[in-house]
Structures are given as C-alpha cells and as structure tokens.
Amino acid sequence: MALSLLLLLQAQAASRGEPASADIVVLGETLKAIRFSGGVDKHGRVRCKVKRSSGDPGLDRLPCRAVYECAERSLKTQVEVQGCMDERLGAYVKMLGAGDPL
C-alpha cells in the first residue's frame, strides 16, 4: 500500500511539472516498512494494530489513523477501502512533507 502511495505522489508531482520531493520519497520509504492489520470486527468495532514498526512512533500511528477515518465512511468494497487508505495516507505524507502538523 505504501508503494502505491509513493507512486501516486510522484505521479501527481510529475503531472504538475514538479520534481518529486526528497522528503516525500523518504516518508514513502519509511511508510513501506510499517506492517499493520486493521478493519471492522463482527461487532462493528474498528481494530488496528501495528505489526512491524518503522521506528518512528508518529509515523506508525498513520496507517491506523487512516483505518479509523476510512471506517467512519462505511465503505463497502475492498477497492473503496484501498482508495480511502491511499487518499488518507497521501494526505498525511503531503502534510508532513510541507511541515504541517497532523
């Protein structure tokens, strides 16, 4: 998922004629190291757990934050969930790359 996010961000920058930011590339590479599981259980509770850390607790929280935000949208298909996750993680990386707090 993080790789698709990285490619999406690079494609967006290229389509605007901007060079890919080194900060965004580094963030994308760091996010690729994170492994997590998440979803909604049979009782309707949203669950998320980081299984492999990037070494940065702040970045480790981002995938689970995206899981919780996407769960609020009551998405029905895996494609919708994947699109939401890519969109949310992309937004976080852009904010961090711009120096904005999350």
mmCIF file with all atom_site columns, C-alpha atoms in Angstrom:
data_model
loop_
_atom_site.group_PDB
_atom_site.id
_atom_site.type_symbol
_atom_site.label_atom_id
_atom_site.label_alt_id
_atom_site.label_comp_id
_atom_site.label_asym_id
_atom_site.label_entity_id
_atom_site.label_seq_id
_atom_site.pdbx_PDB_ins_code
_atom_site.Cartn_x
_atom_site.Cartn_y
_atom_site.Cartn_z
_atom_site.occupancy
_atom_site.B_iso_or_equiv
_atom_site.pdbx_formal_charge
_atom_site.auth_seq_id
_atom_site.auth_comp_id
_atom_site.auth_asym_id
_atom_site.auth_atom_id
_atom_site.pdbx_PDB_model_num
ATOM 1   C CA . MET A 1 1   ? 0.000   0.000  0.000   1.00 0.00 ? 1   MET A CA 1
ATOM 2   C CA . ALA A 1 2   ? 2.791   2.417  0.845   1.00 0.00 ? 2   ALA A CA 1
ATOM 3   C CA . LEU A 1 3   ? 4.426   1.734  -2.511  1.00 0.00 ? 3   LEU A CA 1
ATOM 4   C CA . SER A 1 4   ? 1.226   2.645  -4.343  1.00 0.00 ? 4   SER A CA 1
ATOM 5   C CA . LEU A 1 5   ? 1.073   5.798  -2.226  1.00 0.00 ? 5   LEU A CA 1
ATOM 6   C CA . LEU A 1 6   ? 4.641   6.711  -3.148  1.00 0.00 ? 6   LEU A CA 1
ATOM 7   C CA . LEU A 1 7   ? 3.981   6.145  -6.844  1.00 0.00 ? 7   LEU A CA 1
ATOM 8   C CA . LEU A 1 8   ? 0.768   8.183  -6.645  1.00 0.00 ? 8   LEU A CA 1
ATOM 9   C CA . LEU A 1 9   ? 2.572   11.119 -5.035  1.00 0.00 ? 9   LEU A CA 1
ATOM 10  C CA . GLN A 1 10  ? 5.379   11.009 -7.584  1.00 0.00 ? 10  GLN A CA 1
ATOM 11  C CA . ALA A 1 11  ? 2.888   10.854 -10.466 1.00 0.00 ? 11  ALA A CA 1
ATOM 12  C CA . GLN A 1 12  ? 0.955   13.822 -9.073  1.00 0.00 ? 12  GLN A CA 1
ATOM 13  C CA . ALA A 1 13  ? 4.147   15.859 -8.743  1.00 0.00 ? 13  ALA A CA 1
ATOM 14  C CA . ALA A 1 14  ? 5.227   14.914 -12.267 1.00 0.00 ? 14  ALA A CA 1
ATOM 15  C CA . SER A 1 15  ? 1.814   15.798 -13.723 1.00 0.00 ? 15  SER A CA 1
ATOM 16  C CA . ARG A 1 16  ? 2.164   19.284 -12.236 1.00 0.00 ? 16  ARG A CA 1
ATOM 17  C CA . GLY A 1 17  ? 5.689   19.598 -13.603 1.00 0.00 ? 17  GLY A CA 1
ATOM 18  C CA . GLU A 1 18  ? 7.193   19.484 -10.116 1.00 0.00 ? 18  GLU A CA 1
ATOM 19  C CA . PRO A 1 19  ? 10.142  17.316 -9.172  1.00 0.00 ? 19  PRO A CA 1
ATOM 20  C CA . ALA A 1 20  ? 9.351   14.620 -6.603  1.00 0.00 ? 20  ALA A CA 1
ATOM 21  C CA . SER A 1 21  ? 10.335  15.947 -3.196  1.00 0.00 ? 21  SER A CA 1
ATOM 22  C CA . ALA A 1 22  ? 13.106  14.012 -1.477  1.00 0.00 ? 22  ALA A CA 1
ATOM 23  C CA . ASP A 1 23  ? 11.168  14.368 1.782   1.00 0.00 ? 23  ASP A CA 1
ATOM 24  C CA . ILE A 1 24  ? 8.118   12.693 0.270   1.00 0.00 ? 24  ILE A CA 1
ATOM 25  C CA . VAL A 1 25  ? 10.251  9.869  -1.102  1.00 0.00 ? 25  VAL A CA 1
ATOM 26  C CA . VAL A 1 26  ? 11.868  9.307  2.303   1.00 0.00 ? 26  VAL A CA 1
ATOM 27  C CA . LEU A 1 27  ? 8.461   9.345  4.022   1.00 0.00 ? 27  LEU A CA 1
ATOM 28  C CA . GLY A 1 28  ? 7.106   6.898  1.470   1.00 0.00 ? 28  GLY A CA 1
ATOM 29  C CA . GLU A 1 29  ? 10.053  4.573  2.012   1.00 0.00 ? 29  GLU A CA 1
ATOM 30  C CA . THR A 1 30  ? 9.599   4.767  5.784   1.00 0.00 ? 30  THR A CA 1
ATOM 31  C CA . LEU A 1 31  ? 5.865   4.044  5.488   1.00 0.00 ? 31  LEU A CA 1
ATOM 32  C CA . LYS A 1 32  ? 6.672   0.955  3.389   1.00 0.00 ? 32  LYS A CA 1
ATOM 33  C CA . ALA A 1 33  ? 8.418   -0.523 6.430   1.00 0.00 ? 33  ALA A CA 1
ATOM 34  C CA . ILE A 1 34  ? 5.235   -0.410 8.532   1.00 0.00 ? 34  ILE A CA 1
ATOM 35  C CA . ARG A 1 35  ? 3.098   -3.540 8.619   1.00 0.00 ? 35  ARG A CA 1
ATOM 36  C CA . PHE A 1 36  ? -0.327  -3.376 10.173  1.00 0.00 ? 36  PHE A CA 1
ATOM 37  C CA . SER A 1 37  ? -3.680  -5.093 10.249  1.00 0.00 ? 37  SER A CA 1
ATOM 38  C CA . GLY A 1 38  ? -6.957  -3.315 10.587  1.00 0.00 ? 38  GLY A CA 1
ATOM 39  C CA . GLY A 1 39  ? -10.646 -3.468 9.916   1.00 0.00 ? 39  GLY A CA 1
ATOM 40  C CA . VAL A 1 40  ? -14.057 -3.676 11.485  1.00 0.00 ? 40  VAL A CA 1
ATOM 41  C CA . ASP A 1 41  ? -14.833 -6.760 13.563  1.00 0.00 ? 41  ASP A CA 1
ATOM 42  C CA . LYS A 1 42  ? -18.156 -8.609 13.658  1.00 0.00 ? 42  LYS A CA 1
ATOM 43  C CA . HIS A 1 43  ? -19.324 -6.363 16.497  1.00 0.00 ? 43  HIS A CA 1
ATOM 44  C CA . GLY A 1 44  ? -18.710 -3.216 14.471  1.00 0.00 ? 44  GLY A CA 1
ATOM 45  C CA . ARG A 1 45  ? -15.600 -2.188 16.395  1.00 0.00 ? 45  ARG A CA 1
ATOM 46  C CA . VAL A 1 46  ? -12.704 -0.756 14.435  1.00 0.00 ? 46  VAL A CA 1
ATOM 47  C CA . ARG A 1 47  ? -9.450  -2.553 15.154  1.00 0.00 ? 47  ARG A CA 1
ATOM 48  C CA . CYS A 1 48  ? -5.926  -1.725 14.086  1.00 0.00 ? 48  CYS A CA 1
ATOM 49  C CA . LYS A 1 49  ? -2.558  -2.996 15.196  1.00 0.00 ? 49  LYS A CA 1
ATOM 50  C CA . VAL A 1 50  ? 0.947   -2.186 14.014  1.00 0.00 ? 50  VAL A CA 1
ATOM 51  C CA . LYS A 1 51  ? 2.758   -5.479 13.456  1.00 0.00 ? 51  LYS A CA 1
ATOM 52  C CA . ARG A 1 52  ? 6.102   -4.048 12.301  1.00 0.00 ? 52  ARG A CA 1
ATOM 53  C CA . SER A 1 53  ? 7.252   -0.575 13.272  1.00 0.00 ? 53  SER A CA 1
ATOM 54  C CA . SER A 1 54  ? 9.101   1.924  11.127  1.00 0.00 ? 54  SER A CA 1
ATOM 55  C CA . GLY A 1 55  ? 10.992  3.000  14.222  1.00 0.00 ? 55  GLY A CA 1
ATOM 56  C CA . ASP A 1 56  ? 9.082   6.293  14.327  1.00 0.00 ? 56  ASP A CA 1
ATOM 57  C CA . PRO A 1 57  ? 6.033   6.147  16.644  1.00 0.00 ? 57  PRO A CA 1
ATOM 58  C CA . GLY A 1 58  ? 4.475   9.167  14.952  1.00 0.00 ? 58  GLY A CA 1
ATOM 59  C CA . LEU A 1 59  ? 4.602   7.555  11.515  1.00 0.00 ? 59  LEU A CA 1
ATOM 60  C CA . ASP A 1 60  ? 3.500   4.202  12.932  1.00 0.00 ? 60  ASP A CA 1
ATOM 61  C CA . ARG A 1 61  ? 0.221   5.807  14.012  1.00 0.00 ? 61  ARG A CA 1
ATOM 62  C CA . LEU A 1 62  ? -0.670  6.991  10.500  1.00 0.00 ? 62  LEU A CA 1
ATOM 63  C CA . PRO A 1 63  ? -1.958  3.722  8.997   1.00 0.00 ? 63  PRO A CA 1
ATOM 64  C CA . CYS A 1 64  ? -4.235  3.098  11.975  1.00 0.00 ? 64  CYS A CA 1
ATOM 65  C CA . ARG A 1 65  ? -5.431  6.693  11.882  1.00 0.00 ? 65  ARG A CA 1
ATOM 66  C CA . ALA A 1 66  ? -6.349  6.109  8.236   1.00 0.00 ? 66  ALA A CA 1
ATOM 67  C CA . VAL A 1 67  ? -8.138  2.853  9.152   1.00 0.00 ? 67  VAL A CA 1
ATOM 68  C CA . TYR A 1 68  ? -10.286 4.692  11.715  1.00 0.00 ? 68  TYR A CA 1
ATOM 69  C CA . GLU A 1 69  ? -11.060 7.555  9.328   1.00 0.00 ? 69  GLU A CA 1
ATOM 70  C CA . CYS A 1 70  ? -11.963 5.205  6.476   1.00 0.00 ? 70  CYS A CA 1
ATOM 71  C CA . ALA A 1 71  ? -14.118 3.059  8.786   1.00 0.00 ? 71  ALA A CA 1
ATOM 72  C CA . GLU A 1 72  ? -16.244 6.142  9.517   1.00 0.00 ? 72  GLU A CA 1
ATOM 73  C CA . ARG A 1 73  ? -17.146 6.276  5.814   1.00 0.00 ? 73  ARG A CA 1
ATOM 74  C CA . SER A 1 74  ? -18.875 2.854  5.900   1.00 0.00 ? 74  SER A CA 1
ATOM 75  C CA . LEU A 1 75  ? -17.165 1.738  2.706   1.00 0.00 ? 75  LEU A CA 1
ATOM 76  C CA . LYS A 1 76  ? -18.462 -1.496 1.225   1.00 0.00 ? 76  LYS A CA 1
ATOM 77  C CA . THR A 1 77  ? -15.805 -2.873 -1.121  1.00 0.00 ? 77  THR A CA 1
ATOM 78  C CA . GLN A 1 78  ? -12.096 -3.588 -0.845  1.00 0.00 ? 78  GLN A CA 1
ATOM 79  C CA . VAL A 1 79  ? -11.491 -1.188 -3.754  1.00 0.00 ? 79  VAL A CA 1
ATOM 80  C CA . GLU A 1 80  ? -13.268 1.611  -1.861  1.00 0.00 ? 80  GLU A CA 1
ATOM 81  C CA . VAL A 1 81  ? -11.291 0.879  1.311   1.00 0.00 ? 81  VAL A CA 1
ATOM 82  C CA . GLN A 1 82  ? -7.977  0.771  -0.605  1.00 0.00 ? 82  GLN A CA 1
ATOM 83  C CA . GLY A 1 83  ? -8.820  4.062  -2.314  1.00 0.00 ? 83  GLY A CA 1
ATOM 84  C CA . CYS A 1 84  ? -9.655  5.668  1.020   1.00 0.00 ? 84  CYS A CA 1
ATOM 85  C CA . MET A 1 85  ? -6.438  4.388  2.618   1.00 0.00 ? 85  MET A CA 1
ATOM 86  C CA . ASP A 1 86  ? -4.324  5.629  -0.297  1.00 0.00 ? 86  ASP A CA 1
ATOM 87  C CA . GLU A 1 87  ? -6.046  9.021  -0.182  1.00 0.00 ? 87  GLU A CA 1
ATOM 88  C CA . ARG A 1 88  ? -5.655  9.422  3.595   1.00 0.00 ? 88  ARG A CA 1
ATOM 89  C CA . LEU A 1 89  ? -2.015  8.269  3.688   1.00 0.00 ? 89  LEU A CA 1
ATOM 90  C CA . GLY A 1 90  ? -1.233  10.516 0.716   1.00 0.00 ? 90  GLY A CA 1
ATOM 91  C CA . ALA A 1 91  ? -2.747  13.475 2.535   1.00 0.00 ? 91  ALA A CA 1
ATOM 92  C CA . TYR A 1 92  ? -0.681  12.724 5.653   1.00 0.00 ? 92  TYR A CA 1
ATOM 93  C CA . VAL A 1 93  ? 2.554   12.479 3.669   1.00 0.00 ? 93  VAL A CA 1
ATOM 94  C CA . LYS A 1 94  ? 1.834   15.768 1.889   1.00 0.00 ? 94  LYS A CA 1
ATOM 95  C CA . MET A 1 95  ? 1.117   17.471 5.205   1.00 0.00 ? 95  MET A CA 1
ATOM 96  C CA . LEU A 1 96  ? 4.299   16.126 6.773   1.00 0.00 ? 96  LEU A CA 1
ATOM 97  C CA . GLY A 1 97  ? 6.330   16.993 3.678   1.00 0.00 ? 97  GLY A CA 1
ATOM 98  C CA . ALA A 1 98  ? 5.024   20.563 3.909   1.00 0.00 ? 98  ALA A CA 1
ATOM 99  C CA . GLY A 1 99  ? 5.953   20.717 7.595   1.00 0.00 ? 99  GLY A CA 1
ATOM 100 C CA . ASP A 1 100 ? 2.314   20.813 8.728   1.00 0.00 ? 100 ASP A CA 1
ATOM 101 C CA . PRO A 1 101 ? 1.440   19.071 11.988  1.00 0.00 ? 101 PRO A CA 1
ATOM 102 C CA . LEU A 1 102 ? -1.003  16.183 11.817  1.00 0.00 ? 102 LEU A CA 1
#
